[in-house]
Coordinates of C-alpha atoms in Angstrom, one line a residue:
G5 CA -81.0 -42.1 -61.1
T6 CA -79.4 -38.6 -61.2
L7 CA -76.3 -37.4 -63.0
S8 CA -74.3 -37.3 -59.7
D9 CA -75.0 -41.0 -59.0
P10 CA -72.0 -43.3 -58.8
M11 CA -70.8 -44.6 -62.2
E12 CA -68.9 -47.6 -63.5
V13 CA -65.4 -46.8 -64.8
P14 CA -65.4 -47.8 -68.5
T15 CA -63.6 -50.9 -69.6
S16 CA -60.3 -50.6 -71.5
V17 CA -62.1 -51.3 -74.7
E18 CA -64.7 -48.6 -74.1
A19 CA -61.9 -46.1 -73.1
R20 CA -60.0 -46.8 -76.3
K21 CA -63.2 -46.4 -78.4
A22 CA -63.9 -43.1 -76.7
T23 CA -60.7 -41.6 -78.0
E24 CA -61.4 -42.4 -81.6
G25 CA -62.1 -39.4 -83.9
G26 CA -61.7 -35.9 -82.5
L27 CA -60.0 -36.8 -79.2
D28 CA -57.5 -39.1 -80.9
F29 CA -56.7 -36.4 -83.4
L30 CA -56.2 -33.8 -80.7
Q31 CA -53.9 -36.1 -78.7
R32 CA -51.8 -36.6 -81.8
L33 CA -51.5 -32.9 -82.4
T34 CA -50.7 -32.0 -78.7
S35 CA -48.9 -35.2 -77.5
P36 CA -49.9 -34.5 -73.8
V37 CA -47.4 -35.4 -71.0
F38 CA -48.2 -35.9 -67.4
F39 CA -46.3 -35.3 -64.1
S40 CA -47.2 -35.8 -60.5
T41 CA -45.6 -34.8 -57.2
R42 CA -44.4 -37.1 -54.4
E43 CA -46.1 -36.1 -51.2
A44 CA -43.2 -37.1 -48.9
D45 CA -40.6 -34.7 -50.4
G46 CA -42.3 -32.6 -53.1
Q47 CA -40.3 -34.3 -55.9
V48 CA -41.9 -34.1 -59.3
V49 CA -41.9 -37.4 -61.2
T50 CA -42.9 -38.3 -64.8
G51 CA -46.3 -40.0 -65.0
L52 CA -49.2 -40.3 -62.5
S53 CA -47.7 -42.7 -60.0
E54 CA -47.9 -40.2 -57.2
L55 CA -51.7 -39.4 -57.5
P56 CA -53.5 -40.2 -54.2
E57 CA -55.0 -43.7 -54.3
T58 CA -57.9 -43.1 -51.8
R59 CA -61.2 -41.4 -52.4
P60 CA -62.7 -38.9 -52.4
V61 CA -60.2 -36.7 -54.1
L62 CA -60.7 -33.2 -55.5
F63 CA -58.5 -31.9 -58.4
V64 CA -58.5 -28.1 -58.6
G65 CA -56.9 -26.5 -61.6
N66 CA -56.5 -23.6 -64.0
H67 CA -58.6 -23.3 -67.1
Q68 CA -56.6 -22.7 -70.3
T69 CA -58.2 -20.7 -73.1
Y70 CA -61.1 -22.6 -74.7
A71 CA -60.5 -25.6 -72.3
T72 CA -59.6 -27.9 -75.2
D73 CA -57.2 -29.8 -72.9
L74 CA -60.0 -31.4 -70.9
G75 CA -60.4 -34.4 -73.2
P76 CA -56.7 -35.3 -73.2
L77 CA -56.6 -34.7 -69.4
I78 CA -59.4 -37.1 -68.6
A79 CA -58.3 -39.7 -71.1
G80 CA -54.7 -39.6 -69.8
V81 CA -55.8 -40.1 -66.2
L82 CA -58.2 -42.9 -67.2
E83 CA -55.6 -44.7 -69.3
E84 CA -52.8 -44.6 -66.8
K85 CA -54.6 -44.8 -63.4
G86 CA -58.0 -46.3 -64.3
M87 CA -59.6 -43.3 -62.6
L88 CA -62.7 -41.7 -64.1
I89 CA -62.7 -38.0 -63.1
R90 CA -66.2 -36.5 -62.6
G91 CA -66.5 -32.8 -63.5
L92 CA -68.9 -30.1 -62.5
A93 CA -70.1 -28.6 -65.8
H94 CA -71.6 -25.3 -66.8
P95 CA -75.4 -25.6 -67.3
M96 CA -74.9 -24.9 -71.0
A97 CA -73.3 -28.4 -71.4
F98 CA -76.6 -30.0 -70.4
Q99 CA -79.0 -28.1 -72.7
G100 CA -81.1 -30.8 -74.2
F101 CA -79.8 -33.6 -72.0
R102 CA -81.6 -35.5 -69.2
A103 CA -80.6 -38.0 -66.5
S104 CA -81.7 -41.5 -67.4
E105 CA -80.3 -44.9 -68.3
D106 CA -77.8 -44.7 -71.1
S107 CA -79.6 -46.3 -74.0
T108 CA -76.5 -46.8 -76.1
G109 CA -74.2 -48.1 -73.4
E110 CA -71.3 -46.2 -75.0
F111 CA -68.7 -44.2 -73.1
S112 CA -67.9 -40.8 -74.4
L113 CA -65.3 -38.2 -73.3
G114 CA -67.4 -35.5 -74.8
V115 CA -64.8 -33.9 -77.2
I116 CA -67.3 -31.9 -79.2
P117 CA -66.2 -29.3 -81.9
G118 CA -67.5 -25.9 -80.9
R119 CA -68.4 -27.1 -77.4
S120 CA -65.0 -26.9 -75.6
H121 CA -66.8 -25.1 -72.8
A122 CA -68.6 -28.3 -71.9
M123 CA -66.7 -28.7 -68.6
M124 CA -66.1 -25.2 -67.4
M125 CA -66.2 -25.8 -63.7
E126 CA -67.3 -23.0 -61.4
D127 CA -66.7 -21.9 -57.8
M128 CA -69.0 -23.4 -55.2
F129 CA -71.2 -20.4 -54.7
S130 CA -73.4 -21.9 -51.9
I131 CA -71.3 -24.5 -50.3
S132 CA -71.8 -23.2 -46.8
D133 CA -75.6 -23.4 -47.2
I134 CA -75.3 -27.1 -48.2
I135 CA -73.0 -27.9 -45.4
E136 CA -75.3 -26.3 -42.8
E137 CA -78.3 -27.9 -44.4
E138 CA -76.8 -31.3 -44.0
G139 CA -76.5 -30.7 -40.3
F140 CA -72.7 -30.3 -39.9
Y141 CA -73.2 -27.4 -37.5
T142 CA -75.8 -29.3 -35.3
R143 CA -74.7 -31.5 -32.4
R144 CA -77.4 -34.0 -33.4
R145 CA -75.6 -35.0 -36.6
T146 CA -72.3 -36.8 -37.1
T147 CA -69.3 -35.0 -38.4
T148 CA -68.1 -38.1 -40.3
A149 CA -69.0 -38.4 -43.9
V150 CA -70.8 -41.6 -44.9
A151 CA -69.4 -42.0 -48.4
K152 CA -70.7 -44.5 -50.8
R153 CA -68.7 -47.1 -52.7
P154 CA -66.5 -45.7 -55.4
P155 CA -67.3 -46.7 -59.0
K156 CA -66.7 -50.3 -60.0
V157 CA -63.7 -50.9 -62.2
R158 CA -64.0 -53.6 -64.8
D159 CA -61.7 -55.4 -67.2
T160 CA -58.0 -54.5 -66.8
L161 CA -58.7 -51.4 -64.7
K162 CA -57.9 -52.0 -61.0
P163 CA -60.2 -50.6 -58.3
L164 CA -58.8 -47.9 -56.0
P165 CA -58.7 -48.6 -52.3
R166 CA -61.7 -47.3 -50.4
G167 CA -61.4 -44.7 -47.7
P168 CA -62.3 -45.5 -44.1
S169 CA -65.8 -44.1 -44.4
Q170 CA -66.9 -45.6 -47.7
D171 CA -69.9 -48.1 -47.7
P172 CA -69.2 -51.2 -49.8
Q173 CA -72.9 -52.0 -50.0
R174 CA -73.7 -49.0 -52.2
S175 CA -75.1 -50.0 -55.6
E176 CA -74.3 -48.2 -58.8
T177 CA -76.3 -47.2 -61.8
P178 CA -74.8 -45.5 -64.9
S179 CA -76.8 -42.5 -65.9
S180 CA -76.9 -39.5 -68.3
R181 CA -77.9 -39.7 -71.9
C182 CA -78.7 -37.1 -74.5
H183 CA -81.7 -36.5 -76.6
E184 CA -81.5 -37.7 -80.1
G185 CA -79.5 -35.5 -82.5
L186 CA -77.7 -33.5 -79.8
P187 CA -74.0 -33.9 -78.8
R188 CA -73.3 -36.0 -75.7
P189 CA -71.7 -34.1 -72.7
P190 CA -68.5 -35.6 -71.2
K191 CA -69.5 -38.9 -69.5
G192 CA -69.5 -38.4 -65.8
A193 CA -69.9 -34.7 -65.8
V194 CA -72.8 -33.1 -63.8
P195 CA -74.3 -29.6 -63.7
V196 CA -72.4 -27.4 -61.4
S197 CA -74.0 -26.8 -58.0
A198 CA -73.0 -27.2 -54.4
R199 CA -75.5 -30.0 -54.1
N200 CA -73.9 -32.0 -56.9
M201 CA -70.4 -31.5 -55.6
Y202 CA -71.6 -32.6 -52.2
N203 CA -73.1 -35.8 -53.7
L204 CA -70.0 -36.6 -55.7
L205 CA -67.7 -36.3 -52.7
N206 CA -70.2 -38.2 -50.6
N207 CA -70.1 -41.0 -53.1
G208 CA -66.3 -41.2 -52.9
E209 CA -65.6 -39.9 -56.4
A210 CA -62.6 -38.2 -58.1
V211 CA -63.9 -34.7 -58.8
L212 CA -62.5 -32.0 -61.1
L213 CA -63.1 -28.3 -60.3
Y214 CA -62.0 -25.2 -62.1
P215 CA -62.8 -22.2 -59.8
G216 CA -62.2 -19.8 -62.7
G217 CA -65.1 -21.2 -64.7
V218 CA -66.2 -19.6 -67.9
R219 CA -64.3 -16.3 -67.2
E220 CA -61.0 -18.1 -67.0
A221 CA -61.6 -20.2 -70.1
Y222 CA -62.7 -17.3 -72.2
K223 CA -59.8 -15.1 -71.4
R224 CA -59.1 -11.5 -72.4
K225 CA -56.0 -10.3 -74.1
G226 CA -52.9 -10.4 -71.9
E227 CA -54.3 -12.9 -69.4
E228 CA -52.2 -15.9 -70.3
Y229 CA -52.2 -18.4 -67.4
K230 CA -53.9 -15.9 -65.1
L231 CA -56.0 -17.4 -62.3
I232 CA -59.3 -15.7 -62.0
W233 CA -60.6 -17.3 -58.9
P234 CA -63.2 -16.1 -56.3
D235 CA -61.9 -14.9 -52.9
K236 CA -64.0 -17.3 -50.8
P237 CA -62.3 -20.6 -49.6
E238 CA -65.6 -22.5 -49.7
V239 CA -64.1 -25.3 -51.8
I240 CA -61.8 -26.1 -48.9
R241 CA -64.6 -26.4 -46.4
M242 CA -66.6 -28.6 -48.7
A243 CA -63.6 -31.0 -49.2
A244 CA -62.9 -31.0 -45.5
R245 CA -66.5 -32.1 -44.8
F246 CA -65.6 -35.4 -46.4
G247 CA -61.9 -35.6 -45.5
A248 CA -61.2 -35.3 -49.2
T249 CA -57.6 -35.0 -50.5
I250 CA -57.2 -31.9 -52.6
V251 CA -54.7 -31.9 -55.5
P252 CA -53.5 -28.8 -57.2
L253 CA -53.6 -29.3 -61.0
S254 CA -51.5 -27.0 -63.3
A255 CA -51.8 -27.1 -67.1
V256 CA -49.9 -25.2 -69.8
G257 CA -49.6 -25.4 -73.6
I258 CA -52.6 -23.5 -74.8
D259 CA -52.6 -19.9 -73.5
D260 CA -49.3 -18.8 -75.0
N261 CA -50.1 -20.6 -78.3
V262 CA -53.4 -18.7 -78.8
D263 CA -53.1 -15.2 -80.2
I264 CA -56.4 -13.5 -79.3
I265 CA -57.3 -10.8 -81.8
A266 CA -60.7 -10.0 -80.3
D267 CA -61.9 -10.8 -76.8
A268 CA -65.4 -10.4 -75.2
E269 CA -64.9 -6.7 -74.5
D270 CA -63.8 -6.0 -78.0
L271 CA -66.8 -7.9 -79.5
L272 CA -69.3 -6.3 -77.2
S273 CA -68.0 -2.8 -78.1
L274 CA -68.6 -3.3 -81.8
P275 CA -71.5 -1.3 -83.3
V276 CA -74.6 -3.3 -84.1
L277 CA -72.8 -6.6 -83.8
G278 CA -72.1 -6.0 -80.1
D279 CA -75.8 -5.6 -79.4
Y280 CA -76.6 -8.7 -81.3
I281 CA -74.0 -10.7 -79.4
R282 CA -75.3 -9.3 -76.1
D283 CA -78.9 -10.3 -77.0
R284 CA -77.8 -13.8 -78.0
T285 CA -75.9 -14.5 -74.8
S286 CA -78.2 -12.8 -72.3
G287 CA -80.4 -15.8 -71.8
I288 CA -77.6 -18.3 -71.2
P289 CA -78.0 -19.8 -67.7
T290 CA -75.5 -18.8 -65.1
A291 CA -73.5 -21.0 -62.7
R292 CA -72.1 -18.2 -60.6
N293 CA -74.8 -16.7 -58.3
T294 CA -72.4 -14.7 -56.2
D295 CA -68.8 -13.5 -56.3
A296 CA -69.6 -11.8 -59.7
T297 CA -67.4 -8.7 -60.2
P298 CA -66.4 -6.8 -63.3
E299 CA -63.3 -9.1 -63.5
I300 CA -65.1 -12.3 -62.6
D301 CA -68.3 -12.6 -64.7
E302 CA -70.0 -15.1 -66.8
T303 CA -69.9 -13.4 -70.2
F304 CA -70.3 -16.5 -72.4
I305 CA -68.5 -15.0 -75.4
A306 CA -65.5 -16.9 -76.8
P307 CA -62.5 -14.8 -77.9
I308 CA -61.5 -14.9 -81.5
P309 CA -57.9 -16.2 -82.1
A310 CA -55.5 -16.0 -85.0
P311 CA -54.4 -19.4 -86.3
Q312 CA -51.3 -20.9 -84.8
T313 CA -49.6 -24.3 -84.6
P314 CA -50.8 -26.2 -81.5
G315 CA -48.5 -26.4 -78.5
R316 CA -47.7 -29.5 -76.5
Y317 CA -50.0 -30.0 -73.5
Y318 CA -48.3 -30.4 -70.1
F319 CA -50.1 -31.4 -66.9
L320 CA -48.7 -31.3 -63.4
F321 CA -50.5 -32.7 -60.4
G322 CA -49.0 -31.0 -57.3
T323 CA -48.4 -32.0 -53.7
P324 CA -51.7 -33.3 -52.2
I325 CA -53.4 -31.3 -49.5
R326 CA -55.0 -33.4 -46.8
T327 CA -58.2 -32.3 -45.1
D328 CA -60.4 -33.7 -42.3
P329 CA -63.9 -32.7 -41.0
S330 CA -62.5 -30.8 -38.0
M331 CA -61.3 -28.1 -40.5
V332 CA -64.8 -27.1 -41.6
K333 CA -65.4 -24.6 -38.8
D334 CA -61.9 -23.1 -38.9
G335 CA -62.2 -20.1 -41.2
E336 CA -58.6 -19.0 -40.8
L337 CA -57.3 -22.5 -41.6
A338 CA -59.6 -22.7 -44.7
E339 CA -58.2 -19.3 -45.9
D340 CA -54.6 -20.6 -45.4
L341 CA -55.3 -23.8 -47.3
Y342 CA -57.0 -21.9 -50.1
K343 CA -54.0 -19.7 -50.5
K344 CA -51.8 -22.8 -50.5
L345 CA -53.9 -24.4 -53.1
K346 CA -53.9 -21.4 -55.4
S347 CA -50.1 -21.0 -54.9
G348 CA -49.6 -24.6 -55.7
V349 CA -51.4 -24.2 -59.1
E350 CA -49.5 -21.0 -59.9
E351 CA -46.1 -22.5 -58.9
G352 CA -47.0 -25.6 -61.1
I353 CA -47.7 -23.3 -64.1
E354 CA -44.4 -21.5 -63.6
Y355 CA -42.5 -24.8 -63.2
L356 CA -44.0 -26.2 -66.5
C357 CA -43.4 -23.0 -68.4
T358 CA -39.8 -23.1 -67.4
K359 CA -39.1 -26.8 -67.8
R360 CA -40.7 -27.2 -71.2
D361 CA -37.8 -25.2 -72.6
E362 CA -35.8 -28.3 -71.9
D363 CA -38.3 -30.5 -74.0
P364 CA -36.5 -31.5 -77.2
Y365 CA -39.9 -32.0 -78.9
S366 CA -41.8 -29.0 -77.7
D367 CA -41.8 -27.8 -81.3
F368 CA -44.9 -29.0 -83.2
F369 CA -43.3 -30.0 -86.5
K370 CA -40.3 -31.7 -84.9
R371 CA -42.6 -33.7 -82.6
L372 CA -44.9 -34.6 -85.4
V373 CA -42.0 -35.9 -87.5
Y374 CA -40.6 -38.0 -84.6
E375 CA -44.0 -39.6 -83.8
A376 CA -44.8 -40.2 -87.5
S377 CA -41.5 -42.0 -87.9
W378 CA -42.7 -44.5 -85.3
G379 CA -46.0 -44.9 -87.1
G380 CA -47.8 -43.2 -84.2
T381 CA -46.9 -46.0 -81.8
K382 CA -44.4 -44.1 -79.7
Q383 CA -44.8 -40.7 -78.0
A384 CA -42.0 -38.1 -78.4
P385 CA -40.0 -37.9 -75.1
T386 CA -40.1 -34.8 -73.0
F387 CA -38.0 -33.1 -70.3
K388 CA -36.9 -34.9 -67.2
P389 CA -38.3 -33.5 -64.0

């Protein structure tokens, strides 16, 4: 099998076990809260009840500094919705890993100290080539995606309804294990490529994409919550190829709680040390083959922060954007939908930054005391949408 093959959603026992240790500690520190948006009227509601129930679905969001919110995000969606999100990861996340049967059978959300970059999703640099290769532009081939069965759901997790084009006969094989002695990447993540994104959507998966990639996660000074996305709307065309629903995802809580004292530019400008860093990072594989500019690059150098108390994590899933295969050839519509998607993420960020001022437990110590008083069994309440 390959890393982009369909997977089984973990049982509730496996999911709980996956949060033990580093992820559980991070969740206690940040007490993440989730919101979703009702498609009918745009009303924001607490929780994830308004997430689309059909597959495939593509979540597109903003990277926060260091991307340490990925574990709580994936765990939160899995716990509440029984949905395992598949991410497109930077090649560095798979150094030392290979696709094969999982010898341990254990589920991991990949929260690895020092490897918070493990799911820095990139833009789809060659989507148009893949779409054309698959015959979408030829009259001999169908324009309807033949998607495979979504991952099986076991235990108490309920299966999501299949879309009209999904094949219930598709068999599933868990894959992806690491070599001995190396950290395990987030379960379900695959190396970023247009081909893997094509496969995931074709398999009817829930996919997570961060167009800003490494550049957006390793921010420079003064770039709090800035979207650093490519100009091309290829992600829209790829989603439309399969009639996928696109959901803007906005996240706040990290960028303005990280005081960057030295970013990549500062570090590279240092005498002697700058040359050393440049040499050490020059061989890192790239995920972005095109669209590289002085602003959008893949300098794999993490900024150095000053210690601060962690902020609360807030996630908002915006109004779903529906697509269908007829949109693939419409470049103007793709541009409009891409602008709508980007605006949806930016507006969600602004909404969360404004509303969290109403959160009575946004303060770290106040939140910690409240949750400790309940023995860790009750989460501190947050603002009402």
